mmCIF file of C-alpha atoms in Angstrom:
data_model
loop_
_atom_site.group_PDB
_atom_site.id
_atom_site.type_symbol
_atom_site.label_atom_id
_atom_site.label_comp_id
_atom_site.label_asym_id
_atom_site.label_seq_id
_atom_site.Cartn_x
_atom_site.Cartn_y
_atom_site.Cartn_z
ATOM 1 C CA MET I 19 30.185 -55.356 75.062
ATOM 2 C CA GLN I 20 27.197 -53.054 75.222
ATOM 3 C CA GLN I 21 23.756 -54.639 75.203
ATOM 4 C CA VAL I 22 21.605 -53.723 72.223
ATOM 5 C CA MET I 23 17.932 -54.116 73.046
ATOM 6 C CA GLN I 24 15.649 -54.895 70.128
ATOM 7 C CA ALA I 25 11.948 -55.626 69.937
ATOM 8 C CA ILE I 26 9.244 -56.260 67.385
ATOM 9 C CA ILE I 27 6.130 -54.224 68.196
ATOM 10 C CA VAL I 28 2.665 -54.007 66.677
ATOM 11 C CA THR I 29 0.940 -50.673 66.104
ATOM 12 C CA GLY I 30 -1.506 -49.511 63.481
ATOM 13 C CA GLY I 31 -1.887 -53.051 62.148
ATOM 14 C CA LYS I 32 1.801 -53.209 61.207
ATOM 15 C CA GLN I 33 4.877 -54.745 62.803
ATOM 16 C CA TYR I 34 8.077 -52.762 63.379
ATOM 17 C CA ASN I 35 11.560 -53.938 64.356
ATOM 18 C CA VAL I 36 12.824 -51.296 66.802
ATOM 19 C CA SER I 37 15.852 -50.721 68.997
ATOM 20 C CA GLU I 38 16.587 -48.038 71.562
ATOM 21 C CA GLY I 39 17.141 -44.602 70.013
ATOM 22 C CA ASP I 40 15.374 -45.363 66.708
ATOM 23 C CA THR I 41 13.026 -42.903 65.014
ATOM 24 C CA LEU I 42 9.917 -44.287 63.289
ATOM 25 C CA PHE I 43 7.105 -43.028 61.119
ATOM 26 C CA ILE I 44 4.001 -44.961 62.178
ATOM 27 C CA GLU I 45 0.271 -44.725 61.521
ATOM 28 C CA LYS I 46 -1.288 -41.652 63.137
ATOM 29 C CA LEU I 47 -1.916 -41.841 66.891
ATOM 30 C CA ASP I 48 -4.183 -39.541 68.923
ATOM 31 C CA VAL I 49 -1.354 -37.932 70.925
ATOM 32 C CA ASN I 50 0.317 -34.534 70.819
ATOM 33 C CA ALA I 51 3.960 -33.755 70.127
ATOM 34 C CA GLY I 52 6.120 -34.161 73.229
ATOM 35 C CA ASP I 53 3.831 -36.734 74.857
ATOM 36 C CA SER I 54 5.015 -40.202 75.735
ATOM 37 C CA VAL I 55 3.396 -43.362 74.434
ATOM 38 C CA VAL I 56 3.793 -46.984 75.538
ATOM 39 C CA PHE I 57 3.635 -49.914 73.125
ATOM 40 C CA ASP I 58 2.693 -53.039 75.055
ATOM 41 C CA GLN I 59 2.123 -55.408 72.140
ATOM 42 C CA VAL I 60 5.672 -56.779 71.921
ATOM 43 C CA LEU I 61 6.015 -59.945 69.832
ATOM 44 C CA LEU I 62 9.749 -60.510 70.355
ATOM 45 C CA ALA I 63 12.433 -59.072 72.640
ATOM 46 C CA ILE I 64 16.170 -59.601 72.010
ATOM 47 C CA VAL I 65 19.284 -58.747 74.015
ATOM 48 C CA ASP I 66 22.644 -59.317 72.226
ATOM 49 C CA GLY I 67 21.123 -62.034 70.079
ATOM 50 C CA GLU I 68 21.555 -64.570 72.902
ATOM 51 C CA ASN I 69 18.813 -63.782 75.390
ATOM 52 C CA SER I 70 15.540 -63.793 73.467
ATOM 53 C CA LYS I 71 11.938 -63.906 74.568
ATOM 54 C CA PHE I 72 9.332 -64.986 72.053
ATOM 55 C CA GLY I 73 5.701 -64.144 72.658
ATOM 56 C CA THR I 74 2.715 -66.422 72.259
ATOM 57 C CA PRO I 75 1.441 -64.111 70.753
ATOM 58 C CA VAL I 76 2.893 -61.295 72.922
ATOM 59 C CA VAL I 77 5.650 -61.209 75.539
ATOM 60 C CA GLU I 78 4.035 -60.844 78.971
ATOM 61 C CA GLY I 79 5.111 -57.713 80.845
ATOM 62 C CA ALA I 80 7.194 -56.333 77.971
ATOM 63 C CA LYS I 81 6.771 -52.727 76.910
ATOM 64 C CA VAL I 82 8.446 -50.136 74.738
ATOM 65 C CA ASP I 83 8.433 -46.495 75.832
ATOM 66 C CA ALA I 84 8.512 -43.838 73.114
ATOM 67 C CA THR I 85 8.206 -40.072 72.768
ATOM 68 C CA VAL I 86 6.145 -38.415 70.048
ATOM 69 C CA VAL I 87 8.268 -36.032 67.981
ATOM 70 C CA LYS I 88 5.548 -34.703 65.679
ATOM 71 C CA ASN I 89 2.367 -35.454 63.778
ATOM 72 C CA GLY I 90 2.238 -34.750 60.076
ATOM 73 C CA LYS I 91 1.245 -35.819 56.593
ATOM 74 C CA GLY I 92 3.320 -37.666 54.015
ATOM 75 C CA LYS I 93 3.975 -36.603 50.443
ATOM 76 C CA LYS I 94 0.989 -36.381 48.142
ATOM 77 C CA ILE I 95 0.354 -39.327 45.892
ATOM 78 C CA ARG I 96 -1.743 -38.841 42.780
ATOM 79 C CA ILE I 97 -4.468 -41.256 41.752
ATOM 80 C CA PHE I 98 -5.656 -41.031 38.156
ATOM 81 C CA LYS I 99 -8.431 -43.208 36.805
ATOM 82 C CA TYR I 100 -9.746 -43.215 33.290
ATOM 83 C CA THR I 101 -11.747 -45.322 30.880
ATOM 84 C CA PRO I 102 -10.494 -45.247 27.316
ATOM 85 C CA LYS I 103 -12.851 -44.011 24.576
ATOM 86 C CA LYS I 104 -15.570 -43.025 27.084
ATOM 87 C CA GLY I 105 -14.405 -39.617 28.283
ATOM 88 C CA TYR I 106 -14.190 -40.714 31.945
ATOM 89 C CA ARG I 107 -11.275 -39.160 33.783
ATOM 90 C CA LYS I 108 -10.861 -38.740 37.523
ATOM 91 C CA ARG I 109 -7.872 -37.197 39.294
ATOM 92 C CA GLN I 110 -7.477 -37.478 43.036
ATOM 93 C CA GLY I 111 -4.729 -36.888 45.609
ATOM 94 C CA HIS I 112 -4.018 -38.362 49.027
ATOM 95 C CA ARG I 113 -1.671 -37.493 51.899
ATOM 96 C CA GLN I 114 -1.325 -40.218 54.530
ATOM 97 C CA PRO I 115 -1.187 -38.892 58.118
ATOM 98 C CA TYR I 116 1.650 -40.193 60.310
ATOM 99 C CA THR I 117 3.140 -39.870 63.777
ATOM 100 C CA LYS I 118 6.903 -39.616 64.157
ATOM 101 C CA VAL I 119 8.093 -41.308 67.361
ATOM 102 C CA GLU I 120 11.486 -41.783 68.981
ATOM 103 C CA ILE I 121 11.994 -45.085 70.812
ATOM 104 C CA GLY I 122 13.228 -44.737 74.371
ATOM 105 C CA LYS I 123 13.485 -47.684 76.745
ATOM 106 C CA ILE I 124 12.696 -51.325 75.966
ATOM 107 C CA SER I 125 11.905 -53.379 79.042
ATOM 108 C CA PHE I 126 10.749 -56.961 79.558
#
């Protein structure tokens, strides 16, 4: 039976459940496409569901290697505010920047 490595990492103030070969859209990082990035805040590491390491708060020596695929912006969301009977209307748009990463090796 092949070992499936999983980990829960923290980046951008959010937690992600990742396994080897996954592709994620995370909060924008200051790295270029093709660069490698290491996530060292690993809260939990699992192998086959039997061998688990829980962090207090992080697992010592654990890291997740990833490669940046691209940086981009998400779809535009529209914000519309208005006050009835007063003539106040405000329309605004926002595109959240993201970094697309591909998870490589999980080691602990």
